Coordinates of C-alpha atoms in Angstrom, one line a residue:
M1 CA -41.1 -4.2 42.2
I2 CA -42.7 -1.8 45.1
E3 CA -43.6 -2.2 48.3
A4 CA -45.8 -5.3 49.7
D5 CA -49.3 -4.8 49.8
E6 CA -49.2 -6.0 53.7
I7 CA -46.7 -3.2 54.4
A8 CA -49.1 -0.8 52.3
E9 CA -51.7 -1.9 54.4
R10 CA -50.5 -1.9 57.7
R11 CA -49.4 1.7 56.5
L12 CA -53.3 2.4 55.7
M13 CA -53.8 1.9 59.6
N14 CA -51.7 4.8 60.7
I15 CA -52.8 7.4 58.1
P16 CA -55.6 9.7 59.6
I17 CA -58.5 9.5 56.9
P18 CA -60.9 12.1 57.4
G19 CA -64.5 11.4 57.9
G20 CA -64.2 8.5 59.4
Q21 CA -63.7 6.5 56.0
H22 CA -60.9 3.9 57.4
G23 CA -63.0 1.1 57.0
L24 CA -64.9 2.2 53.3
F25 CA -61.4 2.6 52.3
E26 CA -60.0 -0.7 53.9
R27 CA -62.8 -2.8 52.4
L28 CA -63.3 -0.7 48.9
F29 CA -59.3 -1.8 48.5
G30 CA -59.9 -5.7 49.2
E31 CA -63.2 -5.4 47.1
L32 CA -62.2 -4.1 43.9
R33 CA -58.8 -5.5 43.7
P34 CA -59.7 -7.8 41.5
K35 CA -61.4 -5.6 39.1
L36 CA -58.9 -3.3 39.2
H37 CA -56.6 -6.1 38.4
R38 CA -58.5 -6.7 35.2
Y39 CA -58.3 -3.0 34.0
C40 CA -54.9 -2.9 34.8
A41 CA -53.9 -6.2 32.8
R42 CA -55.6 -5.4 29.7
M43 CA -54.2 -1.7 29.8
T44 CA -50.6 -3.2 29.7
G45 CA -51.3 -6.4 28.3
S46 CA -49.7 -9.0 30.9
V47 CA -50.8 -10.2 34.5
F48 CA -47.8 -9.8 35.8
D49 CA -47.4 -5.6 34.7
G50 CA -51.4 -5.3 35.8
E51 CA -50.3 -6.7 39.1
D52 CA -47.4 -4.6 39.5
V53 CA -49.4 -1.6 37.8
L54 CA -52.2 -2.2 40.7
Q55 CA -49.4 -2.4 43.4
E56 CA -48.5 1.1 42.5
A57 CA -51.8 2.4 42.2
L58 CA -52.8 1.2 45.6
A59 CA -50.1 2.7 47.2
K60 CA -49.9 6.4 45.6
A61 CA -54.2 5.6 47.0
I62 CA -53.1 4.9 50.4
E63 CA -50.5 7.9 50.0
A64 CA -53.2 10.5 48.9
L65 CA -56.0 9.8 51.1
P66 CA -54.9 12.2 54.2
G67 CA -55.1 15.2 51.5
A68 CA -57.8 14.1 49.7
G69 CA -60.8 15.2 52.0
P70 CA -64.0 13.7 51.3
I71 CA -64.7 12.0 48.4
A72 CA -68.2 11.7 47.0
N73 CA -67.2 8.2 44.7
P74 CA -64.2 5.9 46.2
E75 CA -64.9 3.6 43.0
G76 CA -64.2 5.9 41.0
W77 CA -61.4 8.2 42.6
L78 CA -59.4 4.3 42.7
F79 CA -60.1 3.7 39.0
R80 CA -59.1 7.2 38.6
I81 CA -55.8 6.4 40.1
A82 CA -55.7 3.1 38.4
H83 CA -55.8 4.7 34.4
N84 CA -53.2 7.1 35.3
T85 CA -50.7 5.0 37.2
A86 CA -51.2 2.5 33.6
L87 CA -50.6 5.2 31.5
D88 CA -47.8 6.1 33.6
F89 CA -46.4 2.8 33.3
L90 CA -46.9 2.5 29.5
R91 CA -45.0 6.0 28.9
R92 CA -42.1 4.7 30.7
R93 CA -42.3 1.7 28.7
S94 CA -42.1 3.3 25.8
R95 CA -44.6 1.0 24.0
E96 CA -47.5 3.8 23.5
Q97 CA -47.3 7.4 23.0
A98 CA -50.3 9.6 24.1
Y99 CA -53.9 9.3 22.0
S100 CA -55.9 12.3 21.7
D101 CA -58.5 14.3 19.4
E102 CA -60.7 11.4 18.7
D103 CA -63.8 12.5 16.0
L104 CA -66.2 13.6 18.3
D105 CA -69.1 13.1 15.9
M106 CA -69.0 9.3 15.8
I107 CA -71.7 7.4 17.5
V108 CA -71.9 4.3 20.4
D109 CA -72.5 1.4 18.4
P110 CA -76.1 0.3 19.9
A111 CA -75.8 -2.4 22.9
N112 CA -74.5 -5.8 21.0
P113 CA -74.1 -9.1 23.0
T114 CA -71.5 -10.1 20.3
I115 CA -69.1 -7.1 20.7
D116 CA -69.4 -7.4 23.8
R117 CA -68.4 -11.2 24.2
Q118 CA -65.5 -10.4 21.9
A119 CA -64.1 -7.6 24.3
A120 CA -64.5 -10.2 27.2
S121 CA -62.8 -12.5 26.0
A122 CA -60.0 -11.1 23.8
G123 CA -56.5 -12.0 25.0
L124 CA -54.5 -9.1 27.0
H125 CA -52.1 -9.2 23.6
T126 CA -55.2 -8.6 21.6
F127 CA -56.1 -5.2 23.4
M128 CA -52.8 -4.1 23.1
R129 CA -53.0 -4.0 19.4
L130 CA -55.8 -0.6 20.3
P131 CA -54.7 2.5 21.0
V132 CA -54.9 3.4 24.5
T133 CA -58.1 6.1 24.6
Q134 CA -59.5 2.9 22.6
R135 CA -58.2 0.4 25.0
S136 CA -59.8 1.7 28.2
S137 CA -63.1 2.7 27.0
V138 CA -63.3 -1.0 25.6
I139 CA -62.4 -2.0 29.0
M140 CA -64.4 -0.6 31.3
M141 CA -67.7 -0.5 29.1
D142 CA -67.5 -4.0 27.6
V143 CA -65.4 -5.9 30.4
L144 CA -66.3 -4.2 33.6
G145 CA -69.3 -2.7 32.6
Y146 CA -69.3 1.2 33.8
S147 CA -71.7 3.6 32.2
L148 CA -70.5 6.5 29.6
Q149 CA -70.7 9.1 32.5
E150 CA -68.5 7.2 34.6
I151 CA -65.8 6.4 31.6
S152 CA -66.0 10.3 30.9
A153 CA -64.9 11.2 34.5
T154 CA -62.7 7.9 34.8
L155 CA -60.2 9.1 31.7
D156 CA -61.4 13.1 31.9
A157 CA -63.0 12.9 28.3
S158 CA -65.9 13.8 26.7
I159 CA -68.7 11.8 26.7
P160 CA -68.4 11.9 22.8
A161 CA -64.8 11.3 22.8
V162 CA -65.8 8.2 24.5
K163 CA -67.8 7.2 22.2
A164 CA -65.9 8.0 19.4
A165 CA -63.5 5.7 20.9
L166 CA -65.6 2.7 22.4
H167 CA -66.9 2.8 18.2
R168 CA -63.1 2.7 17.0
G169 CA -62.3 0.4 19.6
R170 CA -64.9 -2.2 19.0
D171 CA -64.8 -2.0 14.8
R172 CA -60.9 -3.0 15.6
L173 CA -61.4 -5.9 18.1
R174 CA -63.8 -7.5 15.4
Q175 CA -61.0 -7.0 12.6
I176 CA -58.3 -8.8 15.1
A177 CA -60.9 -11.8 15.7
Q178 CA -61.3 -12.7 11.7
E179 CA -57.1 -12.5 12.2
P180 CA -55.5 -16.1 13.0
D181 CA -53.1 -16.3 15.6
D182 CA -50.0 -17.7 14.4
R183 CA -48.2 -16.9 17.7
P184 CA -45.0 -20.0 18.0
L185 CA -45.6 -21.9 21.2
P186 CA -43.1 -21.0 23.9
R187 CA -40.6 -23.5 24.6
L188 CA -38.0 -24.5 27.6
S189 CA -34.7 -25.8 26.9
A190 CA -33.0 -28.9 28.2
A191 CA -32.2 -26.9 31.2
E192 CA -34.6 -25.0 32.4
R193 CA -37.0 -28.1 32.3
Q194 CA -34.5 -30.0 34.1
L195 CA -35.0 -27.3 36.8
L196 CA -38.5 -26.7 36.6
N197 CA -38.9 -30.4 36.9
A198 CA -36.7 -30.8 39.7
Y199 CA -38.2 -28.5 41.9
I200 CA -42.1 -29.5 41.2
D201 CA -41.2 -33.3 41.2
R202 CA -39.8 -32.2 45.1
F203 CA -43.0 -30.4 45.9
N204 CA -45.3 -33.0 44.6
A205 CA -43.4 -35.8 47.3
R206 CA -43.6 -33.1 50.0
D207 CA -39.9 -33.3 50.4
F208 CA -39.3 -30.1 51.6
D209 CA -35.7 -30.2 52.5
A210 CA -35.2 -31.3 49.2
V211 CA -36.5 -28.3 48.6
R212 CA -34.9 -25.6 50.0
D213 CA -31.6 -27.2 49.5
M214 CA -32.5 -25.6 45.7
L215 CA -33.0 -22.2 46.7
A216 CA -30.2 -19.4 46.4
E217 CA -28.7 -18.0 49.9
E218 CA -30.1 -14.3 48.6
V219 CA -33.7 -15.7 47.3
R220 CA -36.7 -13.2 47.3
L221 CA -40.3 -14.0 47.8
E222 CA -43.4 -12.1 47.2
L223 CA -46.6 -13.9 48.3
V224 CA -48.7 -11.6 46.3
A225 CA -51.3 -9.9 48.1
R226 CA -49.7 -10.9 51.8
T227 CA -46.2 -10.2 52.0
R228 CA -42.4 -10.5 50.8
L229 CA -39.5 -12.6 52.1
N230 CA -35.7 -12.4 51.8
G231 CA -32.8 -14.8 52.0
S232 CA -33.5 -18.6 52.4
K233 CA -33.9 -18.7 55.9
E234 CA -36.8 -16.6 56.0
V235 CA -38.3 -17.9 52.6
S236 CA -37.3 -21.7 54.1
T237 CA -40.8 -20.9 56.6
Y238 CA -42.5 -20.3 53.2
F239 CA -42.6 -24.6 52.3
G240 CA -43.7 -25.2 56.0
N241 CA -46.9 -23.3 55.3
Y242 CA -47.2 -25.5 51.9
S243 CA -47.0 -28.8 54.4
R244 CA -49.9 -28.0 56.1
V245 CA -52.4 -28.1 53.5
Q246 CA -53.4 -30.7 50.9
D247 CA -55.0 -27.9 48.3
W248 CA -52.6 -28.2 45.5
H249 CA -50.8 -30.0 43.3
L250 CA -48.0 -28.5 41.0
V251 CA -47.4 -29.1 37.6
P252 CA -45.1 -27.7 35.1
G253 CA -46.0 -25.2 32.2
F254 CA -46.4 -21.5 31.1
V255 CA -48.0 -17.8 31.8
E256 CA -47.9 -15.6 29.3
D257 CA -45.0 -17.5 27.4
R258 CA -43.1 -17.7 31.0
P259 CA -41.8 -21.2 32.4
A260 CA -43.8 -21.1 35.4
I261 CA -45.6 -23.9 37.9
L262 CA -49.3 -24.0 37.7
V263 CA -51.1 -25.3 40.6
R264 CA -54.4 -27.6 40.4
D265 CA -56.8 -28.7 42.5
P266 CA -56.1 -32.5 43.2
I267 CA -59.4 -33.0 43.6
D268 CA -60.2 -31.7 40.0
P269 CA -56.9 -32.2 38.3
T270 CA -57.9 -31.9 35.0
A271 CA -59.7 -28.4 35.4
R272 CA -57.9 -25.0 34.5
P273 CA -55.4 -24.4 37.2
V274 CA -56.5 -22.0 40.0
Y275 CA -53.4 -20.0 40.4
F276 CA -49.5 -20.0 39.1
I277 CA -46.2 -19.6 40.9
L278 CA -43.5 -17.8 39.0
P279 CA -39.9 -19.5 39.6
A280 CA -36.9 -17.3 38.3
W281 CA -33.3 -19.4 38.7
Q282 CA -29.8 -18.0 38.5
D283 CA -26.7 -20.0 38.1
G284 CA -29.1 -23.2 38.6
R285 CA -30.5 -22.0 42.0
L286 CA -33.7 -20.5 42.7
A287 CA -33.1 -16.8 43.3
G288 CA -36.6 -15.9 42.9
I289 CA -40.7 -16.9 43.8
R290 CA -43.2 -14.7 42.7
D291 CA -46.7 -16.7 44.2
F292 CA -49.9 -15.8 43.0
R293 CA -52.0 -18.3 46.0
H294 CA -53.8 -15.3 48.0
A295 CA -54.2 -13.3 44.4
R296 CA -56.3 -16.1 42.7
Y297 CA -58.2 -13.2 40.3
V298 CA -55.0 -12.6 38.7
T299 CA -55.7 -16.2 37.1
D300 CA -59.1 -15.2 34.9
S301 CA -56.8 -12.9 32.8
A302 CA -53.8 -15.4 32.4
E303 CA -53.3 -17.3 29.4
M304 CA -51.7 -20.5 30.5
L305 CA -50.0 -23.5 28.4
V306 CA -49.7 -26.9 30.6
L307 CA -46.9 -29.3 29.7

């Protein structure tokens, strides 16, 4: 896992950013984070991998700022870093290979609300079936609303190449939309279900001493977009924060086929979960907690299933 955002933000405070751009970038990082995540999640096919790529991209941006000089288009600069970081991630994962030499004589599809809706509503696994250039072009235009010129600058590709990628990517999305989704539903083992239900039952009962008893000694917590804690003593303070608020009710479920704790608003318990927590177990103890309470933008792109 990469460095916590809170630490990165503190490092930003100590970096001499030229041209008095410190306040601008501090605001921009916060404002663009949901949009950058939508892009990274669709490029990687996972809200979790998308968040990791986003954090890595922000860390790279912070490191690059002192030597960057005046930046005419900060948003485009950040998206270029996020795009390149996503490509680096895909290369490391060895799932995709470089794509190039798109036909330059293809003409972009005219504005079409049906195509736009298909792209915006497509699941993350669907985007992974597009080649990288097609995927990034369709995401940037049909999901995020960028222009051909902005996409061309971000991808370092000619406008005809972007048009070709859009044409092919949209055509492939139309084909995929006609195919049945025959993926099997995820299942919990009896042991996983018992651990997950025990944790949730104790949490909902606000019996946080009993919850703490489930922690492994070396448990690690990531409160995404806020902080990280290590060890049962530090992580124990996390439950005190939950004891002071009433805006949560936990239910078991899955996020991207991973066992998860889905968090609902108790005022509207039938609505879509507002965020989720990803637990990790080791030898019957809770060894890891990844809590997205302060990164609810991740939920917008997540495939969730309530048990």
